[in-house]
Short mmCIF file of C-alpha atoms in Angstrom, two decimals:
data_model
loop_
_atom_site.label_atom_id
_atom_site.label_comp_id
_atom_site.label_asym_id
_atom_site.label_seq_id
_atom_site.Cartn_x
_atom_site.Cartn_y
_atom_site.Cartn_z
CA UNK A 1 -1.60 48.48 7.85
CA UNK A 2 -3.42 46.57 9.98
CA UNK A 3 -5.99 45.61 7.74
CA UNK A 4 -3.04 43.95 5.81
CA UNK A 5 -1.65 41.82 8.89
CA UNK A 6 -5.75 40.48 9.50
CA UNK A 7 -6.31 40.02 6.07
CA UNK A 8 -2.90 37.84 5.94
CA UNK A 9 -4.01 35.75 9.29
CA UNK A 10 -7.21 35.30 7.55
CA UNK A 11 -5.57 33.56 4.73
CA UNK A 12 -3.57 31.54 6.38
CA UNK A 13 -5.59 30.02 8.66
CA UNK A 14 -8.80 29.74 6.40
CA UNK A 15 -5.79 27.67 3.65
CA UNK A 16 -4.47 25.33 6.49
CA UNK A 17 -8.28 24.74 8.02
CA UNK A 18 -9.50 23.98 4.14
CA UNK A 19 -6.07 21.90 4.06
CA UNK A 20 -6.90 19.98 7.18
CA UNK A 21 -10.59 19.50 6.03
CA UNK A 22 -9.82 18.11 2.70
CA UNK A 23 -7.24 15.26 4.30
CA UNK A 24 -9.63 14.52 6.44
CA UNK A 25 -12.89 13.80 3.73
CA UNK A 26 -10.53 12.50 1.38
CA UNK A 27 -9.65 9.29 3.40
CA UNK A 28 -13.30 9.20 3.87
CA UNK A 29 -14.00 9.56 0.80
CA UNK A 30 -11.31 6.41 -0.05
CA UNK A 31 -13.03 4.12 2.50
CA UNK A 32 -16.57 4.84 0.80
CA UNK A 33 -14.81 4.10 -2.41
CA UNK A 34 -13.35 0.89 -1.16
CA UNK A 35 -16.77 -0.14 0.31
CA UNK A 36 -18.16 0.46 -3.13
CA UNK A 37 -15.73 -2.00 -5.05
CA UNK A 38 -15.52 -4.41 -3.06
CA UNK A 39 -19.97 -4.96 -2.32
CA UNK A 40 -19.34 -4.99 -5.97
CA UNK A 41 -17.43 -7.20 -6.30
CA UNK A 42 -18.76 -9.58 -3.86
CA UNK A 43 -22.35 -9.17 -5.55
CA UNK A 44 -20.13 -10.27 -9.28
CA UNK A 45 -18.17 -12.33 -8.47
CA UNK A 46 -19.43 -14.87 -5.11
CA UNK A 47 -21.50 -17.43 -6.86
CA UNK A 48 -20.94 -20.14 -4.30
CA UNK A 49 -23.89 -21.59 -2.41
CA UNK A 50 -24.52 -19.12 0.57
CA UNK A 51 -22.66 -19.42 3.61
CA UNK A 52 -20.75 -22.84 2.22
CA UNK A 53 -17.00 -23.29 2.06
CA UNK A 54 -16.94 -22.64 -1.78
CA UNK A 55 -18.98 -19.51 -0.94
CA UNK A 56 -16.40 -17.91 2.18
CA UNK A 57 -13.46 -18.90 0.21
CA UNK A 58 -14.69 -16.67 -2.77
CA UNK A 59 -15.39 -13.77 0.22
CA UNK A 60 -11.94 -14.36 1.46
CA UNK A 61 -10.28 -13.63 -1.68
CA UNK A 62 -11.97 -9.53 -1.73
CA UNK A 63 -10.75 -9.82 1.77
CA UNK A 64 -7.42 -10.33 0.50
CA UNK A 65 -7.29 -6.55 -1.61
CA UNK A 66 -4.72 -4.11 0.91
CA UNK A 67 -7.95 -1.42 0.95
CA UNK A 68 -8.48 -1.86 5.03
CA UNK A 69 -11.46 -3.44 4.54
CA UNK A 70 -11.51 -7.66 5.24
CA UNK A 71 -15.06 -8.16 7.74
CA UNK A 72 -17.79 -8.60 4.76
CA UNK A 73 -21.14 -9.93 5.84
CA UNK A 74 -23.48 -12.04 4.21
CA UNK A 75 -26.90 -10.23 5.17
CA UNK A 76 -29.87 -10.58 2.57
CA UNK A 77 -32.72 -8.31 3.68
CA UNK A 78 -30.36 -7.08 6.79
CA UNK A 79 -29.84 -10.20 8.75
CA UNK A 80 -26.39 -11.40 9.17
CA UNK A 81 -25.92 -15.77 8.23
CA UNK A 82 -22.17 -15.84 7.84
CA UNK A 83 -19.25 -13.80 7.25
CA UNK A 84 -15.51 -13.69 6.46
CA UNK A 85 -14.39 -14.64 10.06
CA UNK A 86 -17.47 -16.65 11.22
CA UNK A 87 -18.77 -19.80 9.15
CA UNK A 88 -22.95 -18.78 10.63
CA UNK A 89 -24.41 -16.77 12.75
CA UNK A 90 -27.59 -18.89 14.49
CA UNK A 91 -29.36 -17.21 15.11
CA UNK A 92 -28.89 -14.41 12.18
CA UNK A 93 -27.76 -10.84 13.38
CA UNK A 94 -30.28 -8.12 12.55
CA UNK A 95 -28.08 -5.12 11.77
CA UNK A 96 -31.32 -3.02 12.55
CA UNK A 97 -32.59 -0.05 9.92
CA UNK A 98 -30.05 2.04 7.94
CA UNK A 99 -29.20 5.35 8.53
CA UNK A 100 -28.70 6.89 5.40
CA UNK A 101 -28.99 5.47 1.57
CA UNK A 102 -26.94 7.10 -0.68
CA UNK A 103 -29.28 7.52 -3.75
CA UNK A 104 -27.60 6.76 -7.39
CA UNK A 105 -26.72 3.28 -9.55
CA UNK A 106 -24.89 1.74 -6.46
CA UNK A 107 -27.96 2.30 -4.01
CA UNK A 108 -25.53 1.74 -0.70
CA UNK A 109 -27.05 2.19 2.77
CA UNK A 110 -25.18 2.55 5.79
CA UNK A 111 -25.64 1.88 9.15
CA UNK A 112 -23.65 4.30 11.48
CA UNK A 113 -22.03 3.88 14.49
CA UNK A 114 -23.20 0.46 15.95
CA UNK A 115 -21.91 -2.06 18.30
CA UNK A 116 -20.01 -4.34 16.26
CA UNK A 117 -19.40 -6.90 18.63
CA UNK A 118 -22.74 -9.20 17.92
CA UNK A 119 -20.89 -10.13 14.71
CA UNK A 120 -17.90 -10.74 16.59
CA UNK A 121 -15.55 -7.43 16.72
CA UNK A 122 -15.56 -7.39 20.39
CA UNK A 123 -15.30 -4.19 21.59
CA UNK A 124 -15.74 -2.31 18.58
CA UNK A 125 -17.75 0.06 17.39
CA UNK A 126 -17.95 0.98 14.02
CA UNK A 127 -20.12 1.73 10.71
CA UNK A 128 -21.51 -1.22 8.45
CA UNK A 129 -21.93 -0.38 4.18
CA UNK A 130 -24.80 -2.65 2.55
CA UNK A 131 -25.11 -2.55 -1.37
CA UNK A 132 -27.40 -5.96 -2.36
CA UNK A 133 -27.00 -8.91 0.10
CA UNK A 134 -23.41 -8.03 1.22
CA UNK A 135 -22.78 -5.81 3.77
CA UNK A 136 -18.78 -4.32 5.31
CA UNK A 137 -18.03 -3.09 8.63
CA UNK A 138 -15.92 -0.05 8.26
CA UNK A 139 -13.59 0.45 11.17
CA UNK A 140 -13.67 3.47 13.52
CA UNK A 141 -12.00 6.70 12.10
CA UNK A 142 -9.13 7.51 13.99
CA UNK A 143 -8.33 11.14 14.08
CA UNK A 144 -5.72 11.67 10.88
CA UNK A 145 -4.13 14.76 12.80
CA UNK A 146 -3.54 16.19 16.53
CA UNK A 147 -5.76 19.46 16.42
CA UNK A 148 -3.79 22.40 16.85
CA UNK A 149 -3.90 24.45 19.90
CA UNK A 150 -5.96 27.05 18.22
CA UNK A 151 -7.68 24.57 15.83
CA UNK A 152 -10.16 22.45 16.67
CA UNK A 153 -12.45 20.02 14.06
CA UNK A 154 -15.15 17.19 14.60
CA UNK A 155 -15.72 14.37 11.73
CA UNK A 156 -19.40 13.49 11.73
CA UNK A 157 -21.54 11.21 9.57
CA UNK A 158 -24.82 13.03 8.51
CA UNK A 159 -28.17 12.84 7.37
CA UNK A 160 -31.13 14.57 6.87
CA UNK A 161 -32.16 14.92 10.20
CA UNK A 162 -29.55 13.45 12.16
CA UNK A 163 -25.67 13.52 13.02
CA UNK A 164 -23.35 11.25 14.41
CA UNK A 165 -19.78 12.21 16.26
CA UNK A 166 -17.39 10.21 14.81
CA UNK A 167 -14.10 11.93 16.27
CA UNK A 168 -12.20 15.49 17.63
CA UNK A 169 -14.26 17.95 19.56
CA UNK A 170 -17.76 17.24 19.62
CA UNK A 171 -20.54 19.44 19.21
CA UNK A 172 -18.92 21.74 16.71
CA UNK A 173 -20.84 20.53 13.97
CA UNK A 174 -24.07 20.97 16.12
CA UNK A 175 -22.87 24.73 17.07
CA UNK A 176 -22.45 25.73 13.31
CA UNK A 177 -26.05 24.05 12.19
CA UNK A 178 -27.79 26.21 15.49
CA UNK A 179 -25.30 29.17 15.61
CA UNK A 180 -25.86 31.26 19.03
CA UNK A 181 -25.52 35.20 18.89
CA UNK A 182 -22.06 36.18 18.87
CA UNK A 183 -20.23 39.43 19.75
CA UNK A 184 -18.39 41.67 17.13
CA UNK A 185 -15.09 40.55 19.87
CA UNK A 186 -16.21 37.00 18.93
CA UNK A 187 -16.91 37.37 15.11
CA UNK A 188 -13.72 39.15 14.35
CA UNK A 189 -11.83 36.85 16.75
CA UNK A 190 -12.90 33.66 15.57
CA UNK A 191 -13.29 31.76 11.91
CA UNK A 192 -15.64 29.22 11.28
CA UNK A 193 -15.89 26.38 8.26
CA UNK A 194 -17.32 23.18 7.51
CA UNK A 195 -16.92 21.13 4.97
CA UNK A 196 -18.30 17.75 3.16
CA UNK A 197 -17.77 15.07 1.12
CA UNK A 198 -18.93 14.60 -2.82
CA UNK A 199 -21.60 12.14 -0.94
CA UNK A 200 -22.65 14.58 1.75
CA UNK A 201 -22.52 11.84 4.59
CA UNK A 202 -19.54 12.98 6.24
CA UNK A 203 -18.53 16.66 7.05
CA UNK A 204 -15.81 18.27 9.22
CA UNK A 205 -16.54 21.23 11.04
CA UNK A 206 -13.89 23.42 12.10
CA UNK A 207 -13.47 26.25 14.07
CA UNK A 208 -9.78 28.73 14.15
CA UNK A 209 -8.96 31.10 17.32
CA UNK A 210 -7.06 33.92 15.10
CA UNK A 211 -5.37 35.35 17.68
CA UNK A 212 -4.26 32.10 19.09
CA UNK A 213 -2.73 31.62 15.85
CA UNK A 214 -1.31 34.66 15.86
CA UNK A 215 0.52 34.34 19.19
CA UNK A 216 1.91 30.68 17.45
CA UNK A 217 2.97 32.72 14.41
CA UNK A 218 4.61 36.24 16.13
CA UNK A 219 7.44 35.14 14.01
CA UNK A 220 5.81 36.04 10.54
CA UNK A 221 3.43 38.06 11.94
CA UNK A 222 6.23 40.53 12.03
CA UNK A 223 7.61 40.45 8.51
CA UNK A 224 4.29 42.38 7.78
CA UNK A 225 4.08 45.28 9.84
CA UNK A 226 7.16 46.97 8.15
CA UNK A 227 6.54 46.81 4.27
CA UNK A 228 10.67 46.49 3.44
CA UNK A 229 10.48 43.60 5.83
CA UNK A 230 7.75 41.88 3.80
CA UNK A 231 9.95 42.12 1.00
CA UNK A 232 12.84 41.00 2.26
CA UNK A 233 10.59 38.00 3.55
CA UNK A 234 9.08 37.16 0.22
CA UNK A 235 12.91 37.43 -1.12
CA UNK A 236 14.68 34.93 1.20
CA UNK A 237 11.55 32.89 1.19
CA UNK A 238 11.93 32.35 -3.00
CA UNK A 239 15.53 31.87 -1.92
CA UNK A 240 15.21 29.05 0.43
CA UNK A 241 12.27 27.56 -1.94
CA UNK A 242 14.91 26.99 -4.91
CA UNK A 243 17.36 26.06 -2.35
CA UNK A 244 14.99 23.40 -0.81
CA UNK A 245 14.16 22.02 -4.44
CA UNK A 246 17.51 22.72 -5.98
CA UNK A 247 19.08 20.16 -2.69
CA UNK A 248 15.55 17.98 -2.22
CA UNK A 249 15.84 13.99 -2.64
CA UNK A 250 14.29 13.77 -5.85
CA UNK A 251 15.88 16.45 -7.74
CA UNK A 252 19.60 15.27 -5.86
CA UNK A 253 18.38 11.47 -7.37
CA UNK A 254 17.36 13.18 -10.83
CA UNK A 255 20.59 14.90 -11.21
CA UNK A 256 23.08 12.35 -9.83
CA UNK A 257 21.30 8.86 -11.17
CA UNK A 258 23.95 7.32 -13.45
CA UNK A 259 26.01 4.34 -13.31
CA UNK A 260 28.73 5.47 -10.53
CA UNK A 261 25.30 5.65 -8.25
CA UNK A 262 23.71 2.57 -8.60
CA UNK A 263 24.60 -0.01 -6.59
CA UNK A 264 23.39 -3.82 -6.76
CA UNK A 265 22.50 -6.11 -3.49
CA UNK A 266 21.65 -9.76 -3.85
CA UNK A 267 18.98 -11.75 -2.07
CA UNK A 268 19.42 -15.73 -2.22
CA UNK A 269 16.06 -17.54 -3.29
CA UNK A 270 16.47 -21.12 -1.59
CA UNK A 271 15.27 -24.52 -3.05
CA UNK A 272 13.03 -25.98 -0.12
CA UNK A 273 13.81 -29.46 -1.36
CA UNK A 274 18.27 -29.30 -1.79
CA UNK A 275 18.47 -26.44 1.02
CA UNK A 276 20.63 -24.96 -1.99
CA UNK A 277 20.68 -21.50 -3.51
CA UNK A 278 18.91 -21.78 -7.00
CA UNK A 279 18.41 -17.84 -7.60
CA UNK A 280 19.34 -14.53 -6.64
CA UNK A 281 17.18 -11.61 -7.11
CA UNK A 282 18.84 -8.29 -7.54
CA UNK A 283 17.88 -5.65 -5.59
CA UNK A 284 18.66 -2.10 -6.76
CA UNK A 285 20.33 0.81 -4.28
CA UNK A 286 21.01 4.21 -5.04
CA UNK A 287 24.32 6.15 -3.44
CA UNK A 288 23.71 9.35 -2.03
CA UNK A 289 25.53 12.58 -2.56
CA UNK A 290 26.91 11.47 1.00
CA UNK A 291 27.64 7.49 -0.19
CA UNK A 292 24.19 6.77 2.04
CA UNK A 293 22.60 3.78 0.36
CA UNK A 294 19.01 4.79 -0.64
CA UNK A 295 16.59 2.12 -0.50
CA UNK A 296 13.95 1.70 -3.38
CA UNK A 297 10.70 2.78 -1.56
CA UNK A 298 12.41 6.20 -1.46
CA UNK A 299 13.16 6.43 -5.17
CA UNK A 300 11.02 4.05 -7.45
CA UNK A 301 7.76 6.25 -7.89
CA UNK A 302 10.39 9.37 -8.68
CA UNK A 303 12.38 6.84 -11.16
CA UNK A 304 8.60 6.11 -12.79
CA UNK A 305 7.52 9.63 -12.93
CA UNK A 306 10.38 10.89 -14.68
CA UNK A 307 10.12 8.48 -17.35
CA UNK A 308 13.47 7.14 -16.68
CA UNK A 309 12.61 3.15 -16.38
CA UNK A 310 14.41 1.67 -18.71
CA UNK A 311 17.73 3.66 -18.22
CA UNK A 312 17.09 2.90 -14.63
CA UNK A 313 16.77 -1.02 -15.23
CA UNK A 314 19.70 -0.74 -17.87
CA UNK A 315 21.72 0.64 -15.32
CA UNK A 316 21.02 -1.93 -12.95
CA UNK A 317 21.21 -4.83 -15.23
CA UNK A 318 24.95 -3.32 -16.08
CA UNK A 319 25.89 -3.44 -12.48
CA UNK A 320 24.92 -6.40 -11.44
CA UNK A 321 26.31 -8.50 -14.74
CA UNK A 322 29.34 -6.69 -14.35
CA UNK A 323 29.60 -8.17 -10.47
CA UNK A 324 28.44 -11.11 -11.12
CA UNK A 325 30.82 -12.28 -14.11
CA UNK A 326 34.14 -11.27 -12.15
CA UNK A 327 33.96 -14.67 -11.21
CA UNK A 328 31.97 -18.20 -11.41
CA UNK A 329 29.40 -17.91 -8.23
CA UNK A 330 28.51 -21.72 -9.00
CA UNK A 331 28.84 -24.38 -10.89
CA UNK A 332 25.25 -24.84 -11.40
CA UNK A 333 23.04 -22.44 -13.73
CA UNK A 334 21.78 -19.76 -11.54
CA UNK A 335 19.12 -17.97 -11.99
CA UNK A 336 18.83 -14.09 -11.66
CA UNK A 337 15.39 -12.54 -10.98
CA UNK A 338 14.71 -8.73 -11.82
CA UNK A 339 11.97 -6.16 -11.28
CA UNK A 340 10.82 -4.79 -14.35
CA UNK A 341 8.29 -1.49 -15.06
CA UNK A 342 4.63 -2.08 -16.18
CA UNK A 343 5.59 -0.10 -19.12
CA UNK A 344 9.29 -1.50 -20.02
CA UNK A 345 7.22 -5.04 -21.06
CA UNK A 346 7.77 -5.53 -23.76
CA UNK A 347 9.80 -8.59 -25.11
CA UNK A 348 12.15 -6.73 -27.45
CA UNK A 349 13.13 -4.26 -24.75
CA UNK A 350 13.77 -6.45 -22.09
CA UNK A 351 16.24 -9.11 -24.48
CA UNK A 352 18.04 -5.75 -25.54
CA UNK A 353 18.48 -4.39 -21.31
CA UNK A 354 19.50 -7.67 -20.59
CA UNK A 355 21.14 -8.98 -23.62
CA UNK A 356 24.29 -9.42 -21.63
CA UNK A 357 22.65 -11.91 -19.21
CA UNK A 358 20.93 -13.70 -22.08
CA UNK A 359 25.21 -14.06 -24.03
CA UNK A 360 25.88 -16.13 -20.83
CA UNK A 361 23.14 -18.55 -20.63
CA UNK A 362 25.57 -21.18 -19.81
CA UNK A 363 25.76 -19.36 -16.02
CA UNK A 364 22.51 -17.45 -16.06
CA UNK A 365 18.81 -17.89 -16.48
CA UNK A 366 16.75 -14.44 -16.62
CA UNK A 367 13.83 -14.24 -14.58
CA UNK A 368 11.85 -11.14 -14.78
CA UNK A 369 9.31 -10.45 -11.75
CA UNK A 370 5.75 -8.28 -12.99
CA UNK A 371 4.27 -6.16 -11.02
CA UNK A 372 1.61 -3.10 -11.36
CA UNK A 373 -0.46 -4.98 -12.79
CA UNK A 374 -3.50 -2.42 -13.17
CA UNK A 375 -1.31 -0.62 -16.02
CA UNK A 376 -0.45 -4.07 -17.99
CA UNK A 377 -2.55 -4.98 -21.15
CA UNK A 378 -3.50 -8.62 -20.31
CA UNK A 379 -3.37 -10.22 -24.12
CA UNK A 380 -0.13 -8.18 -25.07
CA UNK A 381 1.60 -9.25 -21.98
CA UNK A 382 0.82 -12.82 -22.94
CA UNK A 383 2.14 -12.57 -25.77
CA UNK A 384 5.33 -11.02 -24.31
CA UNK A 385 5.41 -13.88 -21.74
CA UNK A 386 5.20 -16.15 -24.23
CA UNK A 387 8.10 -14.28 -26.92
CA UNK A 388 10.35 -14.25 -23.52
CA UNK A 389 9.70 -17.77 -22.82
CA UNK A 390 11.08 -18.70 -26.17
CA UNK A 391 14.50 -17.38 -25.35
CA UNK A 392 14.50 -18.42 -21.74
CA UNK A 393 13.48 -16.08 -19.85
CA UNK A 394 11.42 -16.83 -17.25
CA UNK A 395 8.04 -14.95 -15.49
CA UNK A 396 7.20 -14.61 -12.06
CA UNK A 397 4.24 -12.78 -10.81
CA UNK A 398 5.62 -10.36 -7.71
CA UNK A 399 4.01 -9.26 -4.61
CA UNK A 400 0.76 -11.61 -5.11
CA UNK A 401 -2.12 -10.78 -2.63
CA UNK A 402 -1.83 -7.34 -2.91
CA UNK A 403 -2.89 -4.54 -4.92
CA UNK A 404 -4.40 -6.10 -8.26
CA UNK A 405 -2.82 -9.55 -8.09
CA UNK A 406 -5.44 -12.50 -7.91
CA UNK A 407 -5.91 -15.87 -8.68
CA UNK A 408 -7.72 -15.26 -12.45
CA UNK A 409 -4.66 -13.14 -13.37
CA UNK A 410 -2.40 -16.13 -12.44
CA UNK A 411 -4.64 -18.31 -14.58
CA UNK A 412 -4.91 -16.60 -17.19
CA UNK A 413 -1.11 -15.27 -17.92
CA UNK A 414 1.19 -18.33 -18.78
CA UNK A 415 3.84 -17.36 -15.81
CA UNK A 416 6.67 -19.63 -14.52
CA UNK A 417 5.58 -18.82 -10.83
CA UNK A 418 4.21 -16.82 -8.42
CA UNK A 419 5.88 -14.91 -5.70
CA UNK A 420 3.86 -14.44 -2.18
CA UNK A 421 4.08 -10.86 -0.93
CA UNK A 422 6.24 -10.72 2.21
CA UNK A 423 3.01 -9.32 4.47
CA UNK A 424 1.62 -12.97 4.48
CA UNK A 425 4.93 -14.58 5.77
CA UNK A 426 5.82 -11.66 7.69
CA UNK A 427 2.45 -11.47 9.90
CA UNK A 428 2.29 -12.91 13.39
CA UNK A 429 0.74 -16.92 12.93
CA UNK A 430 -2.03 -15.35 15.04
CA UNK A 431 -3.27 -12.52 12.62
CA UNK A 432 -5.51 -12.40 9.96
CA UNK A 433 -2.73 -12.43 7.29
CA UNK A 434 -0.67 -15.36 9.17
CA UNK A 435 -3.95 -17.22 9.05
CA UNK A 436 -4.89 -16.77 5.16
CA UNK A 437 -1.10 -18.02 4.29
CA UNK A 438 -1.44 -21.47 3.85
CA UNK A 439 -5.09 -21.58 2.46
CA UNK A 440 -3.36 -18.57 0.07
CA UNK A 441 -0.49 -20.94 -0.57
CA UNK A 442 -3.53 -23.70 -1.50
CA UNK A 443 -5.06 -21.49 -4.13
CA UNK A 444 -2.10 -20.95 -5.88
CA UNK A 445 -1.07 -24.37 -5.81
CA UNK A 446 -3.98 -24.86 -7.84
CA UNK A 447 -3.07 -22.84 -11.08
CA UNK A 448 0.06 -25.37 -10.92
CA UNK A 449 2.67 -22.72 -10.87
CA UNK A 450 5.92 -22.38 -9.00
CA UNK A 451 5.75 -20.30 -5.46
CA UNK A 452 8.07 -18.40 -3.54
CA UNK A 453 7.34 -17.08 -0.17
CA UNK A 454 9.43 -13.93 0.56
CA UNK A 455 9.27 -12.68 4.16
CA UNK A 456 10.55 -15.34 5.82
CA UNK A 457 12.17 -14.07 8.80
CA UNK A 458 11.88 -16.85 11.50
CA UNK A 459 12.73 -20.83 11.16
CA UNK A 460 9.52 -21.24 12.69
CA UNK A 461 8.10 -20.02 9.23
CA UNK A 462 10.39 -21.98 7.20
CA UNK A 463 9.47 -25.49 8.78
CA UNK A 464 5.63 -24.35 8.25
CA UNK A 465 6.25 -23.71 4.82
CA UNK A 466 8.49 -26.69 4.26
CA UNK A 467 5.93 -28.93 5.80
CA UNK A 468 3.31 -27.81 3.57
CA UNK A 469 4.86 -29.65 0.58
CA UNK A 470 3.40 -26.93 -1.54
CA UNK A 471 6.35 -24.32 -1.78
CA UNK A 472 9.30 -24.77 -3.68
CA UNK A 473 11.18 -21.83 -2.93
CA UNK A 474 12.03 -18.95 -0.03
CA UNK A 475 13.16 -15.82 0.57
CA UNK A 476 13.77 -13.47 3.36
CA UNK A 477 15.59 -12.26 6.23
CA UNK A 478 15.74 -15.55 8.44
CA UNK A 479 17.75 -16.99 5.17
CA UNK A 480 19.74 -13.94 4.46
CA UNK A 481 19.49 -9.99 4.22
CA UNK A 482 20.20 -8.57 0.94
CA UNK A 483 23.86 -8.46 0.75
CA UNK A 484 26.73 -7.34 -1.77
CA UNK A 485 28.61 -9.53 -4.20
CA UNK A 486 31.70 -10.18 -2.07
CA UNK A 487 29.06 -11.73 0.73
CA UNK A 488 26.63 -13.44 -1.87
CA UNK A 489 29.77 -15.24 -2.82
CA UNK A 490 30.63 -16.53 0.41
CA UNK A 491 26.83 -17.60 0.75
CA UNK A 492 27.25 -20.02 -2.14
CA UNK A 493 30.39 -21.14 -1.24
CA UNK A 494 29.66 -22.13 2.25
CA UNK A 495 28.45 -26.05 2.26
CA UNK A 496 26.91 -25.76 5.82
CA UNK A 497 24.86 -22.42 6.12
CA UNK A 498 22.94 -20.85 8.75
CA UNK A 499 19.41 -22.08 7.05
CA UNK A 500 20.82 -25.92 7.27
CA UNK A 501 22.16 -25.40 10.32
CA UNK A 502 18.68 -23.67 12.32
CA UNK A 503 16.92 -26.75 10.32
CA UNK A 504 19.03 -29.30 12.02
CA UNK A 505 18.67 -27.29 15.69
CA UNK A 506 15.06 -27.22 15.25
#
């Protein structure tokens, strides 16, 4: 029985140790992959004269990607001439000798734990990855999870003859590589392990105190003392697991998704020239079993994974149509905007789902917002956009500036406009995203597309957008949060809405 209990402890501790190591290494591998991808983009797509305005704008486009990497350097032969945040370095900054070169077609080189202050990142210590003439500064690796009292770990970067401490308990990795003699008692009471990523660039060394775990999990160990108690615990655990699964959010959502549980909220979009509401975005909500309204952030991935995307869109379209048709909202034709899953972006399917709106073109103009570009075939998408346009349906690129959206995609697709991602408008003015706002607007305007800026929360930001003369429409909490249909009717009927009053006061 003691051997069974000891084996159970080893299994529990080893599993948790391995899980934590893999979580940490997945993070470092993701940074590595992002570095390779962005450096490839720079080498393939930046064609301007080095350090010219065009050159830096091309670098900034890569900096828009939401991967946490935004400080790119032009550094031929390891000498930094300019970067995304600095026009020129005079004299050039030497990055010094490389520490690690990853073999293979990418041939990416790394400089580990360097002082980043010379390249403009004051007080920062981090790594620099380089491919060809371009390099990217990697911020310090913060520890993903706090060590447990009985489990310590250290993240290191390694080369053939050296290692660099990145976070965690210093010295664990060195102790594993150069082990000291241990007593039998120490061998039986501790468990050590090292895991490295696929590039053998980052490793996590861990050391666990088995008795420390046992002390913290005494209630679990007690169930292994008596065989009958063990079977009872297994049975109880299975029952609890079934109950958790049955009442989990995902199971409740899929079980209860129907016309009665779908709710619609509405957020106005105003025309900056007239300060009038000219469009409304329909936002889906779901009523949980306790009548709590749940936002899409919690269930949208479940819908996509379950394959019920068309059913879900039909439910929200029908709910919105029923509420919008109860009485006229406006004397003018209102644009009604819906988000559509990439897998449902097909002309006939969209015409079928939104047929009720299309039958009332005297009151509504249907608009579709496109997301998830990585799942869209662009030739088919262009054909769908043209077919929808022939039926009076407008299309917009949603969340521009994040993920796979880019100027190239705006230029290739005959969409009616672009919705700028809310992260730009909501960022502080002195942040990188805040400073990029006007630059992004200027780039989109070159494509001759209408611009809708989401996430407008302050009067100051609204007036800034108005002053550019390039933004036609805005949307955000500074105008109105998403509201129910009754509140939406009041907003449309108000001749002196709050955004007009604030503009006059400003």
